């Protein structure tokens, strides 16, 4: 398949709203039987996900390609194989994660054993976005299963092929009594949010994140909000510019810039600005050729609405110069990989998260100015620093706050399953991946176990002067 054959003919999915409370009642009753607490049940579900990915790889890829024109390598590395590896990682560590953790006890409660038990929360709701529509539904689901939960899953209606594929395949590979896929958009999500869940895991934009959190507050339901933001890449004068240019261009134009952790813009020391831009423009040509529209390695914009939104950002006379790209074709939902220079502060590209293949490059006097600029805005989901100087790397990490960061690369920190992935401030609440997902979907129950052979009376009334003296010594 080539990237040009993007199809968007599938209608937005629709679910009978009355099914939602009934499905939740049924799943809640099933959770109450305790079936999900069993390690074997959890392992079987995770193995089912691995099997589904193995057996249905082609079907999963075709759905992703139809929705986003995803190149095969991008679909494999960040969605298909990613999910299989994530499930395998959870299976490998499941027994260890499930074991109670022993902690120390103070003298006053000795002899005793203090432990943290992980218990499942119950029925969780997972609401996914459209940019990595398979991974961002399945990865939280893997954590929820590992922790022993049932789940209702709401794929994004913006990627209808992937939504339909998930609704068709998941019940074949998972215990259908414990999981339900509800397809649909605002109407269905609004109905879901009226119900009481034991956790809501939402990935998407901050506006809907607020809607989710407000609805969750009605039931005192805890939320995880995986949001976005304008993630900067800082490049200083000591950076290896060839490597920086290749990595920034790769990380930005992967999935046509529709990645929550893509570098939104580049802040580069002015002494190396021109050299970096020249190298980035060359990297675009090297990766996608003279006609990126003909490249099998370049994805498409998810729909016309987002295409129009991005074209509007480009249509800002006098607010920037185009170093490369700038062209588009609505009928193909194509926007060329675009690098902008001389970007004014009031350029529309600098207002909200770009979330598309447009990369403004801003010259900074020095790293201090770049840091000040980052700190003058909302805390981003990711931050990148390209520098050969470890002191500068550490300075940027210490003086800025972001959900995560990579040094001398773009978003590879996400590929480490034991690094927590999540935002801070406007970029989100909570973090997952690896055992962090298990912890997120578990209640950590404090348990103290005391022997009965000894039962000192020091704590019991009547409170005497001697007991007071002893308590002062022991506490
Ligand atoms: P989206 O439009 O697919 O929305 C996400 C989910 O919210 C969908 O399931 C949708 O049905 C639901 N939704 C939409 N409007 C709603 C409403 N009014 N009420 C209730 N539910 C509603 O995805 P999006 O928000 O356009 O995704 C893009 C954003 O997500 C970007 O900001 C990006 O940075 C962020 N994102 C973050 C991460 C992360 O892991 N932190 C990952 C991917 C995307």
Short mmCIF file of C-alpha atoms and ligand atoms in Angstrom, two decimals:
data_model
loop_
_atom_site.label_atom_id
_atom_site.label_comp_id
_atom_site.label_asym_id
_atom_site.label_seq_id
_atom_site.Cartn_x
_atom_site.Cartn_y
_atom_site.Cartn_z
CA UNK A 1 0.00 0.00 0.00
CA UNK A 2 1.21 3.52 -0.67
CA UNK A 3 0.62 6.56 1.43
CA UNK A 4 -1.52 8.17 -1.25
CA UNK A 5 -4.34 5.68 -0.94
CA UNK A 6 -5.90 7.27 2.09
CA UNK A 7 -9.55 6.42 2.52
CA UNK A 8 -11.99 8.27 4.74
CA UNK A 9 -15.29 6.87 3.54
CA UNK A 10 -16.29 5.01 6.70
CA UNK A 11 -19.03 6.85 8.58
CA UNK A 12 -18.55 7.95 12.18
CA UNK A 13 -19.51 5.04 14.44
CA UNK A 14 -22.72 5.15 16.39
CA UNK A 15 -23.81 3.17 19.45
CA UNK A 16 -27.28 2.75 20.97
CA UNK A 17 -26.93 4.81 24.14
CA UNK A 18 -29.16 2.47 26.11
CA UNK A 19 -26.50 -0.24 25.75
CA UNK A 20 -24.08 1.74 27.89
CA UNK A 21 -25.62 1.47 31.39
CA UNK A 22 -26.59 -2.14 30.68
CA UNK A 23 -23.04 -3.05 29.61
CA UNK A 24 -21.61 -1.39 32.68
CA UNK A 25 -24.02 -3.23 35.01
CA UNK A 26 -23.14 -6.54 33.40
CA UNK A 27 -19.37 -5.94 33.64
CA UNK A 28 -19.61 -4.66 37.20
CA UNK A 29 -21.44 -7.82 38.23
CA UNK A 30 -18.75 -9.88 36.57
CA UNK A 31 -15.98 -7.98 38.35
CA UNK A 32 -17.74 -8.66 41.65
CA UNK A 33 -17.28 -12.41 41.11
CA UNK A 34 -13.54 -11.90 41.64
CA UNK A 35 -12.60 -13.58 38.37
CA UNK A 36 -10.11 -10.82 37.45
CA UNK A 37 -8.12 -11.22 40.68
CA UNK A 38 -6.70 -14.48 39.44
CA UNK A 39 -3.18 -14.22 38.04
CA UNK A 40 -3.94 -16.81 35.36
CA UNK A 41 -6.96 -14.87 34.10
CA UNK A 42 -4.82 -11.74 33.75
CA UNK A 43 -2.09 -13.67 31.98
CA UNK A 44 -4.64 -15.18 29.58
CA UNK A 45 -6.00 -11.74 28.64
CA UNK A 46 -2.50 -10.36 28.05
CA UNK A 47 -1.62 -13.44 26.01
CA UNK A 48 -4.83 -12.83 24.04
CA UNK A 49 -3.61 -9.36 23.14
CA UNK A 50 -0.27 -10.76 22.00
CA UNK A 51 -2.09 -13.37 19.90
CA UNK A 52 -4.46 -10.81 18.42
CA UNK A 53 -1.55 -8.64 17.30
CA UNK A 54 0.28 -11.63 15.83
CA UNK A 55 -2.72 -13.07 14.01
CA UNK A 56 -4.29 -9.79 12.88
CA UNK A 57 -1.21 -7.68 12.12
CA UNK A 58 -2.31 -7.07 8.53
CA UNK A 59 -5.84 -6.06 9.50
CA UNK A 60 -4.57 -3.70 12.19
CA UNK A 61 -2.11 -2.12 9.77
CA UNK A 62 -4.76 -1.70 7.07
CA UNK A 63 -7.07 0.13 9.49
CA UNK A 64 -4.26 2.47 10.62
CA UNK A 65 -3.28 3.06 7.04
CA UNK A 66 -6.84 3.81 5.95
CA UNK A 67 -7.27 6.33 8.77
CA UNK A 68 -3.90 8.06 8.77
CA UNK A 69 -1.94 6.77 5.78
CA UNK A 70 0.53 5.39 8.33
CA UNK A 71 3.67 4.01 6.71
CA UNK A 72 4.18 0.35 7.65
CA UNK A 73 7.32 0.91 9.73
CA UNK A 74 5.63 3.67 11.71
CA UNK A 75 2.55 1.51 12.30
CA UNK A 76 4.68 -1.45 13.35
CA UNK A 77 7.07 0.38 15.63
CA UNK A 78 4.65 2.64 17.50
CA UNK A 79 1.39 0.72 17.38
CA UNK A 80 1.42 -2.96 16.40
CA UNK A 81 4.72 -4.38 17.70
CA UNK A 82 4.65 -1.79 20.47
CA UNK A 83 1.40 -3.23 21.84
CA UNK A 84 2.61 -6.84 21.56
CA UNK A 85 5.84 -5.96 23.41
CA UNK A 86 3.93 -4.06 26.05
CA UNK A 87 1.68 -7.06 26.71
CA UNK A 88 4.73 -9.38 26.80
CA UNK A 89 6.49 -7.05 29.27
CA UNK A 90 3.44 -7.05 31.56
CA UNK A 91 3.17 -10.86 31.39
CA UNK A 92 6.85 -11.25 32.23
CA UNK A 93 6.63 -9.06 35.33
CA UNK A 94 3.06 -9.81 36.40
CA UNK A 95 3.87 -12.10 39.31
CA UNK A 96 6.41 -9.65 40.72
CA UNK A 97 4.05 -6.67 40.33
CA UNK A 98 1.18 -8.53 42.02
CA UNK A 99 3.22 -9.56 45.07
CA UNK A 100 2.65 -7.51 48.22
CA UNK A 101 5.59 -5.18 48.91
CA UNK A 102 7.12 -5.35 52.38
CA UNK A 103 8.01 -2.08 54.10
CA UNK A 104 9.75 -1.36 57.41
CA UNK A 105 7.84 -0.82 60.68
CA UNK A 106 8.61 1.67 63.44
CA UNK A 107 9.54 0.44 66.90
CA UNK A 108 6.13 1.29 68.33
CA UNK A 109 4.32 -1.29 66.19
CA UNK A 110 6.96 -4.02 66.35
CA UNK A 111 6.77 -6.96 66.16
CA UNK A 112 4.75 -6.69 62.95
CA UNK A 113 4.82 -7.13 59.21
CA UNK A 114 3.84 -4.10 57.10
CA UNK A 115 2.89 -4.72 53.50
CA UNK A 116 1.38 -2.92 50.53
CA UNK A 117 -1.22 -4.99 48.71
CA UNK A 118 -2.20 -4.08 45.14
CA UNK A 119 -5.88 -4.59 44.52
CA UNK A 120 -7.82 -3.90 41.32
CA UNK A 121 -9.95 -0.76 41.23
CA UNK A 122 -12.96 -2.29 39.44
CA UNK A 123 -14.34 -1.19 36.09
CA UNK A 124 -12.26 1.46 34.35
CA UNK A 125 -13.09 3.66 31.37
CA UNK A 126 -10.39 4.22 28.74
CA UNK A 127 -11.00 7.01 26.21
CA UNK A 128 -8.49 7.10 23.35
CA UNK A 129 -7.50 9.75 20.77
CA UNK A 130 -6.98 9.38 17.04
CA UNK A 131 -3.28 9.97 16.43
CA UNK A 132 -2.02 6.58 17.67
CA UNK A 133 -5.50 5.11 17.86
CA UNK A 134 -4.47 1.51 18.51
CA UNK A 135 -1.55 2.00 20.90
CA UNK A 136 -3.26 4.66 23.00
CA UNK A 137 -6.26 2.43 23.66
CA UNK A 138 -4.34 -0.83 24.10
CA UNK A 139 -1.44 0.35 26.27
CA UNK A 140 -3.68 1.63 29.08
CA UNK A 141 -5.81 -1.51 28.67
CA UNK A 142 -2.72 -3.67 29.23
CA UNK A 143 -2.07 -1.86 32.52
CA UNK A 144 -5.72 -2.16 33.53
CA UNK A 145 -5.72 -5.92 32.84
CA UNK A 146 -2.40 -6.51 34.60
CA UNK A 147 -3.85 -4.83 37.68
CA UNK A 148 -6.97 -7.04 37.47
CA UNK A 149 -9.61 -4.61 36.23
CA UNK A 150 -12.52 -4.86 33.84
CA UNK A 151 -12.76 -2.08 31.26
CA UNK A 152 -15.00 -0.17 28.93
CA UNK A 153 -13.08 1.13 25.93
CA UNK A 154 -13.96 4.14 23.81
CA UNK A 155 -11.82 4.40 20.66
CA UNK A 156 -11.71 7.71 18.82
CA UNK A 157 -14.47 8.28 16.29
CA UNK A 158 -12.02 10.38 14.27
CA UNK A 159 -10.28 7.17 13.13
CA UNK A 160 -13.32 5.04 12.22
CA UNK A 161 -11.42 2.17 10.55
CA UNK A 162 -9.31 1.59 13.64
CA UNK A 163 -12.35 1.97 15.89
CA UNK A 164 -14.27 -0.67 13.89
CA UNK A 165 -11.25 -2.98 13.81
CA UNK A 166 -10.86 -2.80 17.61
CA UNK A 167 -14.60 -3.35 18.18
CA UNK A 168 -14.46 -6.41 15.94
CA UNK A 169 -11.23 -8.02 17.13
CA UNK A 170 -11.04 -7.41 20.88
CA UNK A 171 -14.06 -9.54 21.89
CA UNK A 172 -12.50 -12.47 20.01
CA UNK A 173 -9.30 -12.36 22.04
CA UNK A 174 -10.40 -11.10 25.46
CA UNK A 175 -12.90 -12.44 28.00
CA UNK A 176 -16.01 -10.78 26.52
CA UNK A 177 -17.76 -10.76 29.89
CA UNK A 178 -15.19 -8.32 31.30
CA UNK A 179 -14.64 -5.86 28.46
CA UNK A 180 -16.83 -3.80 26.15
CA UNK A 181 -15.88 -1.54 23.26
CA UNK A 182 -18.25 1.40 22.89
CA UNK A 183 -17.77 3.09 19.54
CA UNK A 184 -18.87 6.65 18.93
CA UNK A 185 -18.09 10.29 19.57
CA UNK A 186 -19.26 13.10 21.82
CA UNK A 187 -22.77 11.68 22.35
CA UNK A 188 -21.51 8.28 23.44
CA UNK A 189 -18.66 9.68 25.56
CA UNK A 190 -21.05 12.08 27.28
CA UNK A 191 -23.35 9.18 28.14
CA UNK A 192 -20.41 7.10 29.38
CA UNK A 193 -19.25 9.96 31.57
CA UNK A 194 -22.63 10.06 33.34
CA UNK A 195 -21.90 6.61 34.72
CA UNK A 196 -19.74 5.81 37.73
CA UNK A 197 -16.40 4.20 36.91
CA UNK A 198 -13.58 3.29 39.28
CA UNK A 199 -11.00 5.13 37.18
CA UNK A 200 -11.12 7.14 33.96
CA UNK A 201 -8.08 7.16 31.72
CA UNK A 202 -8.38 9.86 29.05
CA UNK A 203 -5.90 10.71 26.31
CA UNK A 204 -6.56 13.78 24.16
CA UNK A 205 -6.83 17.53 24.41
CA UNK A 206 -7.13 19.66 27.55
CA UNK A 207 -10.58 21.03 26.74
CA UNK A 208 -12.13 17.55 26.75
CA UNK A 209 -9.81 16.64 29.64
CA UNK A 210 -11.61 19.25 31.71
CA UNK A 211 -15.01 17.83 30.67
CA UNK A 212 -13.83 14.38 31.75
CA UNK A 213 -12.52 15.62 35.09
CA UNK A 214 -15.71 17.55 35.83
CA UNK A 215 -17.85 14.49 35.11
CA UNK A 216 -15.53 12.28 37.17
CA UNK A 217 -15.83 14.66 40.15
CA UNK A 218 -19.56 13.83 40.41
CA UNK A 219 -18.63 10.27 41.37
CA UNK A 220 -15.28 11.03 43.06
CA UNK A 221 -13.69 8.95 40.30
CA UNK A 222 -9.92 9.31 39.98
CA UNK A 223 -8.67 10.36 36.54
CA UNK A 224 -5.55 10.09 34.47
CA UNK A 225 -5.35 12.80 31.84
CA UNK A 226 -2.77 12.29 29.11
CA UNK A 227 -2.82 15.65 27.34
CA UNK A 228 -0.56 17.56 24.96
CA UNK A 229 1.17 20.92 24.67
CA UNK A 230 3.87 22.77 22.79
CA UNK A 231 6.93 20.59 23.35
CA UNK A 232 10.13 22.49 22.50
CA UNK A 233 13.47 21.23 21.17
CA UNK A 234 16.38 23.34 22.41
CA UNK A 235 19.58 23.25 20.35
CA UNK A 236 22.73 24.92 21.62
CA UNK A 237 25.90 25.90 19.75
CA UNK A 238 27.80 22.79 20.92
CA UNK A 239 25.24 20.34 19.52
CA UNK A 240 26.11 17.86 16.80
CA UNK A 241 24.02 19.67 14.20
CA UNK A 242 23.87 16.82 11.68
CA UNK A 243 22.53 14.41 14.26
CA UNK A 244 20.20 17.04 15.77
CA UNK A 245 18.76 17.91 12.34
CA UNK A 246 18.10 14.26 11.45
CA UNK A 247 16.55 13.42 14.81
CA UNK A 248 14.37 16.53 15.00
CA UNK A 249 13.09 16.07 11.43
CA UNK A 250 12.41 12.39 12.09
CA UNK A 251 10.59 13.04 15.39
CA UNK A 252 8.58 15.91 13.97
CA UNK A 253 7.41 14.49 10.66
CA UNK A 254 6.78 10.93 11.94
CA UNK A 255 2.99 10.37 11.58
CA UNK A 256 2.92 13.74 9.73
CA UNK A 257 3.55 15.62 12.96
CA UNK A 258 0.45 14.21 14.68
CA UNK A 259 2.33 13.01 17.74
CA UNK A 260 1.67 14.39 21.23
CA UNK A 261 5.40 14.38 22.01
CA UNK A 262 6.58 15.67 18.61
CA UNK A 263 8.81 18.74 18.87
CA UNK A 264 6.31 21.56 18.37
CA UNK A 265 9.02 24.12 17.65
CA UNK A 266 12.80 24.50 17.79
CA UNK A 267 14.63 27.05 19.94
CA UNK A 268 18.16 27.26 18.55
CA UNK A 269 21.12 29.42 19.55
CA UNK A 270 21.36 32.10 16.87
CA UNK A 271 25.02 31.36 16.08
CA UNK A 272 24.01 27.95 14.65
CA UNK A 273 20.48 28.82 13.44
CA UNK A 274 21.27 28.93 9.72
CA UNK A 275 23.47 25.83 9.84
CA UNK A 276 20.75 23.85 11.64
CA UNK A 277 17.98 24.98 9.26
CA UNK A 278 20.10 24.07 6.21
CA UNK A 279 20.69 20.60 7.65
CA UNK A 280 17.02 20.11 8.58
CA UNK A 281 15.87 21.09 5.08
CA UNK A 282 18.41 18.61 3.65
CA UNK A 283 17.15 15.91 6.05
CA UNK A 284 13.56 16.43 4.85
CA UNK A 285 14.72 15.88 1.26
CA UNK A 286 16.83 12.87 2.28
CA UNK A 287 13.87 11.25 4.14
CA UNK A 288 10.96 12.08 1.82
CA UNK A 289 12.52 13.04 -1.54
CA UNK A 290 11.75 16.11 -3.65
CA UNK A 291 8.05 15.20 -3.71
CA UNK A 292 7.08 14.05 -0.20
CA UNK A 293 3.53 13.52 -1.48
CA UNK A 294 4.84 10.56 -3.47
CA UNK A 295 6.77 9.09 -0.55
CA UNK A 296 5.57 5.85 1.06
CA UNK A 297 7.31 7.02 4.22
CA UNK A 298 5.03 9.99 4.89
CA UNK A 299 1.60 9.84 6.58
CA UNK A 300 -1.52 11.91 5.98
CA UNK A 301 -3.54 14.36 8.06
CA UNK A 302 -6.35 12.52 9.83
CA UNK A 303 -9.27 14.44 8.24
CA UNK A 304 -10.24 17.56 6.30
CA UNK A 305 -11.05 19.50 9.47
CA UNK A 306 -7.52 19.11 10.80
CA UNK A 307 -6.11 19.69 7.32
CA UNK A 308 -7.93 23.03 7.12
CA UNK A 309 -6.82 23.97 10.64
CA UNK A 310 -3.17 23.41 9.70
CA UNK A 311 -3.42 25.20 6.34
CA UNK A 312 -4.82 28.20 8.22
CA UNK A 313 -1.66 28.27 10.36
CA UNK A 314 0.42 28.51 7.19
CA UNK A 315 -1.75 31.25 5.74
CA UNK A 316 -0.29 34.06 7.84
CA UNK A 317 1.46 36.57 5.56
CA UNK A 318 4.42 38.32 7.14
CA UNK A 319 4.42 36.08 10.22
CA UNK A 320 7.06 33.62 9.01
CA UNK A 321 9.31 32.56 6.13
CA UNK A 322 9.02 29.10 4.56
CA UNK A 323 12.38 27.29 4.56
CA UNK A 324 10.86 24.18 3.00
CA UNK A 325 7.41 22.74 2.29
CA UNK A 326 4.35 24.94 2.72
CA UNK A 327 2.36 23.15 0.01
CA UNK A 328 -0.79 21.08 0.56
CA UNK A 329 -3.47 19.06 -1.19
CA UNK A 330 -6.83 18.76 0.55
CA UNK A 331 -8.09 15.94 -1.68
CA UNK A 332 -5.18 13.79 -0.41
CA UNK A 333 -5.14 15.26 3.13
CA UNK A 334 -1.50 16.04 2.43
CA UNK A 335 0.56 18.82 3.96
CA UNK A 336 4.23 18.91 2.99
CA UNK A 337 6.83 18.62 5.75
CA UNK A 338 7.23 22.31 6.45
CA UNK A 339 9.99 24.23 8.23
CA UNK A 340 9.38 27.88 9.09
CA UNK A 341 11.92 30.54 10.06
CA UNK A 342 11.66 34.20 11.13
CA UNK A 343 8.58 33.26 13.09
CA UNK A 344 6.92 36.19 14.85
CA UNK A 345 5.69 35.78 18.42
CA UNK A 346 2.14 36.54 17.29
CA UNK A 347 2.29 33.96 14.48
CA UNK A 348 -0.70 31.58 14.69
CA UNK A 349 1.80 28.70 14.82
CA UNK A 350 2.94 29.91 18.23
CA UNK A 351 -0.52 30.04 19.83
CA UNK A 352 -1.61 26.42 20.36
CA UNK A 353 -0.05 22.99 19.92
CA UNK A 354 0.53 22.61 16.15
CA UNK A 355 -0.11 18.85 15.99
CA UNK A 356 0.84 18.61 12.33
CA UNK A 357 3.86 18.73 9.99
CA UNK A 358 4.77 22.39 10.54
CA UNK A 359 7.97 23.16 12.42
CA UNK A 360 8.77 26.75 13.43
CA UNK A 361 12.43 27.42 14.18
CA UNK A 362 13.13 30.37 16.49
CA UNK A 363 16.58 31.89 16.99
CA UNK A 364 17.53 32.44 20.64
CA UNK A 365 20.36 34.61 21.93
CA UNK A 366 21.49 31.76 24.20
CA UNK A 367 20.25 28.78 26.21
CA UNK A 368 19.12 31.06 29.07
CA UNK A 369 16.75 32.84 26.73
CA UNK A 370 15.39 29.48 25.51
CA UNK A 371 14.84 28.34 29.10
CA UNK A 372 13.08 31.60 29.97
CA UNK A 373 10.83 31.18 26.96
CA UNK A 374 9.90 27.61 27.94
CA UNK A 375 9.14 28.74 31.50
CA UNK A 376 6.94 31.59 30.30
CA UNK A 377 4.52 29.06 28.79
CA UNK A 378 2.52 26.03 30.00
CA UNK A 379 4.56 23.03 31.08
CA UNK A 380 4.97 20.83 27.98
CA UNK A 381 4.50 17.08 27.67
CA UNK A 382 8.09 16.67 26.47
CA UNK A 383 11.24 18.71 26.14
CA UNK A 384 14.32 17.99 24.06
CA UNK A 385 17.80 19.34 24.51
CA UNK A 386 20.51 18.92 21.92
CA UNK A 387 23.92 19.80 23.31
CA UNK A 388 27.34 18.19 23.60
CA UNK A 389 27.87 19.91 26.92
CA UNK A 390 26.62 17.85 29.89
CA UNK A 391 26.44 20.96 32.09
CA UNK A 392 24.05 22.56 29.58
CA UNK A 393 21.99 19.38 29.35
CA UNK A 394 21.62 19.26 33.15
CA UNK A 395 20.95 23.00 33.37
CA UNK A 396 18.04 22.73 30.91
CA UNK A 397 16.65 19.68 32.74
CA UNK A 398 17.00 21.38 36.13
CA UNK A 399 15.59 24.77 35.14
CA UNK A 400 12.55 23.63 33.14
CA UNK A 401 9.59 21.38 33.93
CA UNK A 402 8.06 18.96 31.42
CA UNK A 403 6.26 15.62 31.46
CA UNK A 404 9.41 13.89 30.19
CA UNK A 405 12.59 14.71 28.31
CA UNK A 406 15.14 13.23 25.96
CA UNK A 407 18.71 14.48 25.64
CA UNK A 408 20.12 14.49 22.11
CA UNK A 409 17.09 12.65 20.75
CA UNK A 410 13.36 13.00 20.21
CA UNK A 411 10.76 11.05 22.26
CA UNK A 412 12.83 7.88 22.71
CA UNK A 413 12.15 8.13 26.45
CA UNK A 414 8.71 6.70 25.57
CA UNK A 415 10.32 3.52 24.32
CA UNK A 416 11.63 2.61 27.80
CA UNK A 417 8.78 0.67 29.42
CA UNK A 418 9.90 1.41 32.95
CA UNK A 419 10.06 5.20 32.49
CA UNK A 420 6.73 6.76 33.54
CA UNK A 421 4.97 8.55 30.70
CA UNK A 422 2.69 11.45 31.51
CA UNK A 423 2.35 15.20 31.64
CA UNK A 424 2.66 17.90 34.27
CA UNK A 425 0.46 20.97 34.67
CA UNK A 426 -1.43 21.63 31.44
CA UNK A 427 0.12 18.57 29.78
CA UNK A 428 -1.62 16.12 32.06
CA UNK A 429 -2.23 14.34 35.33
CA UNK A 430 -0.75 10.91 36.14
CA UNK A 431 1.66 8.66 34.30
CA UNK A 432 1.75 5.11 32.98
CA UNK A 433 3.86 2.50 31.09
CA UNK A 434 5.41 -0.66 32.53
CA UNK A 435 4.85 -1.14 36.24
CA UNK A 436 3.64 2.48 36.49
CA UNK A 437 0.54 1.36 34.55
CA UNK A 438 0.03 -1.49 37.01
CA UNK A 439 0.32 0.93 39.95
CA UNK A 440 -1.99 3.46 38.30
CA UNK A 441 -4.79 0.92 37.91
CA UNK A 442 -4.28 -0.56 41.41
CA UNK A 443 -5.39 0.55 44.83
CA UNK A 444 -2.40 0.37 47.16
CA UNK A 445 -3.83 -1.12 50.34
CA UNK A 446 -1.82 -0.74 53.55
CA UNK A 447 -1.83 -3.92 55.59
CA UNK A 448 -0.27 -4.42 59.02
CA UNK A 449 -0.01 -7.96 60.38
CA UNK A 450 0.58 -8.37 64.12
CA UNK A 451 1.30 -11.55 66.03
CA UNK A 452 -0.86 -12.17 69.11
CA UNK A 453 1.72 -13.89 71.31
CA UNK A 454 2.80 -10.56 72.77
CA UNK A 455 0.20 -7.98 73.77
CA UNK A 456 1.94 -5.17 75.69
CA UNK A 457 -0.47 -3.04 77.69
CA UNK A 458 1.43 0.20 77.14
CA UNK A 459 -1.17 1.56 74.70
CA UNK A 460 -4.17 0.59 76.77
CA UNK A 461 -5.91 2.66 79.44
CA UNK A 462 -5.62 3.43 82.24
CA UNK A 463 -2.93 5.92 81.14
CA UNK A 464 -0.36 6.13 83.92
CA UNK A 465 2.70 8.36 84.35
CA UNK A 466 4.93 5.36 83.69
CA UNK A 467 3.14 4.66 80.40
CA UNK A 468 3.48 8.32 79.41
CA UNK A 469 7.22 8.19 80.06
CA UNK A 470 7.57 4.98 78.07
CA UNK A 471 5.51 6.34 75.17
CA UNK A 472 7.73 9.44 75.03
CA UNK A 473 10.77 7.18 74.75
CA UNK A 474 9.32 4.80 72.15
CA UNK A 475 7.55 7.28 69.83
P1 LIG B 1 -9.93 13.11 19.85
O1 LIG B 1 -10.63 14.18 19.09
O2 LIG B 1 -9.90 11.75 19.28
O3 LIG B 1 -10.56 13.10 21.30
C1 LIG B 1 -10.14 12.18 22.28
C2 LIG B 1 -11.36 11.48 22.83
O4 LIG B 1 -12.23 12.43 23.44
C3 LIG B 1 -12.17 10.76 21.76
O5 LIG B 1 -12.43 9.45 22.18
C4 LIG B 1 -13.43 11.58 21.65
O6 LIG B 1 -14.57 10.83 21.34
C5 LIG B 1 -13.57 12.21 23.00
N1 LIG B 1 -14.26 13.49 22.94
C6 LIG B 1 -14.10 14.46 22.00
N2 LIG B 1 -14.89 15.52 22.28
C7 LIG B 1 -15.58 15.21 23.40
C8 LIG B 1 -16.54 15.91 24.20
N3 LIG B 1 -16.97 17.13 23.89
N4 LIG B 1 -17.02 15.28 25.30
C9 LIG B 1 -16.60 14.06 25.63
N5 LIG B 1 -15.68 13.36 24.91
C10 LIG B 1 -15.18 13.92 23.82
O7 LIG B 1 -8.43 13.47 20.11
P2 LIG B 1 -7.78 14.91 20.28
O8 LIG B 1 -8.16 15.49 21.58
O9 LIG B 1 -7.98 15.72 19.06
O10 LIG B 1 -6.26 14.44 20.34
C11 LIG B 1 -5.26 15.33 20.15
C12 LIG B 1 -4.71 15.85 21.46
O11 LIG B 1 -4.38 14.73 22.27
C13 LIG B 1 -3.45 16.64 21.30
O12 LIG B 1 -3.48 17.74 22.18
C14 LIG B 1 -2.36 15.68 21.72
O13 LIG B 1 -1.19 16.28 22.18
C15 LIG B 1 -3.07 14.90 22.77
N6 LIG B 1 -2.47 13.60 22.92
C16 LIG B 1 -1.84 13.30 24.08
C17 LIG B 1 -1.23 12.07 24.23
C18 LIG B 1 -0.55 11.68 25.50
O14 LIG B 1 -0.23 10.51 25.64
N7 LIG B 1 -0.31 12.59 26.44
C19 LIG B 1 -1.26 11.16 23.20
C20 LIG B 1 -1.92 11.50 22.02
C21 LIG B 1 -2.53 12.72 21.90
#
